CSV table of C-alpha atoms in Angstrom, one decimal:
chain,number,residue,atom,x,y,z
A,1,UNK,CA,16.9,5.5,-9.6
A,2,UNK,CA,15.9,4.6,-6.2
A,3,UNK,CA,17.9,2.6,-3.1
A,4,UNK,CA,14.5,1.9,-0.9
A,5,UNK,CA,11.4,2.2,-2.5
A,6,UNK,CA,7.8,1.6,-0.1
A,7,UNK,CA,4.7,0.3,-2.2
A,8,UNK,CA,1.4,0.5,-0.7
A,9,UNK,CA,-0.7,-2.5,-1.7
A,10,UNK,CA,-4.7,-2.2,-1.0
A,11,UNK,CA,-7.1,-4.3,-1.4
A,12,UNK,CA,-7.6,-2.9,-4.9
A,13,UNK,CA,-7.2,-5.0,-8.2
A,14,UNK,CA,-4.4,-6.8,-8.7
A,15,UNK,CA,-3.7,-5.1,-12.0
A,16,UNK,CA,-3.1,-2.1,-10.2
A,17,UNK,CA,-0.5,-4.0,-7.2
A,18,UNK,CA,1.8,-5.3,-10.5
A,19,UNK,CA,1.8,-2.0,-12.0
A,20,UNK,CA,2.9,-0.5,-9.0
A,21,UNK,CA,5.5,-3.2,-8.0
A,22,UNK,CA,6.5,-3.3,-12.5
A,23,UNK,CA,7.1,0.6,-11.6
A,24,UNK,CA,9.2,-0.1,-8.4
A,25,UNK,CA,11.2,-2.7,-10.3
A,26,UNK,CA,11.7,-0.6,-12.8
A,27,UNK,CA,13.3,2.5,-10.5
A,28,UNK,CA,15.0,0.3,-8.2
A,29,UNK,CA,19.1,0.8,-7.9
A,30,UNK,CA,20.5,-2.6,-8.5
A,31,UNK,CA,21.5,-3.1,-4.8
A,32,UNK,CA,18.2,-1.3,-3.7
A,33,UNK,CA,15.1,-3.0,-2.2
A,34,UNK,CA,11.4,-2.9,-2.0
A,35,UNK,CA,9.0,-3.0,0.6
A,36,UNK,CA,5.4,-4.0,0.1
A,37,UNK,CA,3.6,-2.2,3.0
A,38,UNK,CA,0.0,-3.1,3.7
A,39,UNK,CA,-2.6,-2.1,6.4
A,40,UNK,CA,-5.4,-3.6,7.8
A,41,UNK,CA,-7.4,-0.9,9.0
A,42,UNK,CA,-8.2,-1.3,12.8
A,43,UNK,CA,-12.1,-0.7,13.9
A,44,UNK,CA,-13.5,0.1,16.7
A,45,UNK,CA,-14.3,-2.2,19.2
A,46,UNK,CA,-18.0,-2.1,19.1
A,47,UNK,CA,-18.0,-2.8,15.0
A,48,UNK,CA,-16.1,-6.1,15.8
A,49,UNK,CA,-18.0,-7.5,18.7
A,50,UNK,CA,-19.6,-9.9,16.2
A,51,UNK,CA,-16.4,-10.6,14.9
A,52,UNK,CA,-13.9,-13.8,15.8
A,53,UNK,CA,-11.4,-12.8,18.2
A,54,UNK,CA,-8.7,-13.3,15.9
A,55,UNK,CA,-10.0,-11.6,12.8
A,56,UNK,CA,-7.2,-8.9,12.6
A,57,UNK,CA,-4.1,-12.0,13.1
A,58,UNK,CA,-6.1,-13.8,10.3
A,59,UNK,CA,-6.6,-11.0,7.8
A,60,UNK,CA,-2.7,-10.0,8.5
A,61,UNK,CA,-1.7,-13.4,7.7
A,62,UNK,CA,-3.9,-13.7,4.6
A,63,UNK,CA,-2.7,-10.3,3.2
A,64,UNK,CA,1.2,-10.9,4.0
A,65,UNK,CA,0.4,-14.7,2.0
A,66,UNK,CA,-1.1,-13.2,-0.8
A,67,UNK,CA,1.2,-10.6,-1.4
A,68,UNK,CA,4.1,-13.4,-1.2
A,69,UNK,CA,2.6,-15.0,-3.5
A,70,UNK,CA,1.9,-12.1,-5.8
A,71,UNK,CA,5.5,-11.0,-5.1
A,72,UNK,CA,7.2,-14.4,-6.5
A,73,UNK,CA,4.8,-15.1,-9.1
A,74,UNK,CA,6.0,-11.5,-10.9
A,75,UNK,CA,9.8,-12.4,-9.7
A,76,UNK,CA,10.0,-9.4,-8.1
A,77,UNK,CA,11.9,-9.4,-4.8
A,78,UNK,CA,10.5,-7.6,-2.1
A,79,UNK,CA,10.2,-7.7,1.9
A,80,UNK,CA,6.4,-7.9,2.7
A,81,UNK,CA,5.0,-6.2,6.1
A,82,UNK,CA,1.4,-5.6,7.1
A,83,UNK,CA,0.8,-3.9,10.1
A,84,UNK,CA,-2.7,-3.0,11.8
A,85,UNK,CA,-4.1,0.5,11.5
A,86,UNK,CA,-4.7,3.6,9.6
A,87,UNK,CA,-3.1,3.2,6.2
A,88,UNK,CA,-1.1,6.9,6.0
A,89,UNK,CA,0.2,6.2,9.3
A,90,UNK,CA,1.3,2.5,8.3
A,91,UNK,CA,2.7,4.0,5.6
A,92,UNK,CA,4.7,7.1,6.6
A,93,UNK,CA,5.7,4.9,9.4
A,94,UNK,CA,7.4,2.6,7.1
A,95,UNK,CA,8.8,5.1,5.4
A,96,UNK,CA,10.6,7.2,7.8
A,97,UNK,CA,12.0,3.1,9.3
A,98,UNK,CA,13.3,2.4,5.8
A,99,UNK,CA,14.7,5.3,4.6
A,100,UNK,CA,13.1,5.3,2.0
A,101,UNK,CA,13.7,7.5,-0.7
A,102,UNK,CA,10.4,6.5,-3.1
A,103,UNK,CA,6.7,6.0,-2.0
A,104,UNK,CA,4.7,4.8,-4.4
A,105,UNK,CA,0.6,4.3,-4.2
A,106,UNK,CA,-1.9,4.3,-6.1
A,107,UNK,CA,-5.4,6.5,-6.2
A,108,UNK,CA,-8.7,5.0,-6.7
A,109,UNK,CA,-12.6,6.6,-7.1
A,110,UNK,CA,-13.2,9.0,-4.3
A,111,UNK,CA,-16.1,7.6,-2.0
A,112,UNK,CA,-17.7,9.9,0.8
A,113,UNK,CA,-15.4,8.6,3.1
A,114,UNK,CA,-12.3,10.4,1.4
A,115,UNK,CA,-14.2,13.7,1.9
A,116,UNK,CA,-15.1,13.2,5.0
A,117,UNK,CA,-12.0,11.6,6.9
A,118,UNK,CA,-9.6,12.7,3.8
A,119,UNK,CA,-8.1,10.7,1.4
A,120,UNK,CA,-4.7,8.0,1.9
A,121,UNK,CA,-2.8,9.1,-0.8
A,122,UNK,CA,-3.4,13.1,0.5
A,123,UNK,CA,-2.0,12.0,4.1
A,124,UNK,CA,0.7,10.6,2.8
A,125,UNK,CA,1.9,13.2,0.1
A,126,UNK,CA,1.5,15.8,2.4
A,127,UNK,CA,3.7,14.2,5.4
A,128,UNK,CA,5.8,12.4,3.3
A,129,UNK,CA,9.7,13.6,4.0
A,130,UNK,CA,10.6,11.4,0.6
A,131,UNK,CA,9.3,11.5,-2.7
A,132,UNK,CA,5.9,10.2,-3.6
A,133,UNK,CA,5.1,8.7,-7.1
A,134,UNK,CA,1.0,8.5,-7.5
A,135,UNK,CA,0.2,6.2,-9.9
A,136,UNK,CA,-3.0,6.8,-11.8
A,137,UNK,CA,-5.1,4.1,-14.2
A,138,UNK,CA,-5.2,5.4,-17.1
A,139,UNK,CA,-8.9,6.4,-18.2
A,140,UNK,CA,-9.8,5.7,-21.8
A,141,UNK,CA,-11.0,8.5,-23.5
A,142,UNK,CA,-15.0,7.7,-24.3
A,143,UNK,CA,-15.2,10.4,-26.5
């Protein structure tokens, strides 16, 4: 069982935010708490010239409202924080903050952008001072 457990939430399906936070729920210590970490990747200043000046605030606001919401309507109890920039940073920041002693994440298809600026879920298993729990969909078997 774990005391402080950080959950990365993407922008993924929401299937895979309630298995994560159904697996958090079910390691927490009965006094422990979650945290539901999301980033909103920053981008350079020439990709958002076109761009309302308050498009970060606003996509912070929306994700920390729709992870409330996701939050309550599985009865989960959890302190939501989104923060701007680069995911693995966000999240090892959190982290290390917490004390946590449980990240969990979750993988999703490699794109060319994992191979050429790596993947999230590498970052953060390889600077991660607690442990990390990588939940993987489960893949039916075609065959």
């Amino acid at each position: 069982m774990y005391r402080t457990i950080v959950c990365a939430i993407g922008n993924g399906p929401r299937e895979t935010a309630e298995r994560i936070l159904n697996k958090a729920a079910g390691l927490l210590d009965k006094d422990g708490s979650i945290f539901v970490i999301h980033a909103v990747e920053t981008m350079p200043r020439y990709m958002t010239t076109s761009l309302p000046d308050d498009f970060q605030t606003a996509a912070i606001k929306d994700a920390e409202a729709k992870l409330t919401l996701l939050c309550r309507q599985m009865n989960i109890p959890a302190f939501i924080e989104v923060h701007a920039g680069s995911a693995a940073r966000v999240l090892l920041a959190a982290a290390r903050e917490k004390g946590a002693d449980l990240i969990i994440l979750s993988t999703h298809v490699a794109d060319i952008t994992d191979y050429i600026f790596g993947a999230v879920v590498d970052r953060v298993v390889r600077h991660a001072k607690c442990s990390v729990l990588v939940d993987r969909k489960k893949v039916q078997d075609i065959s």
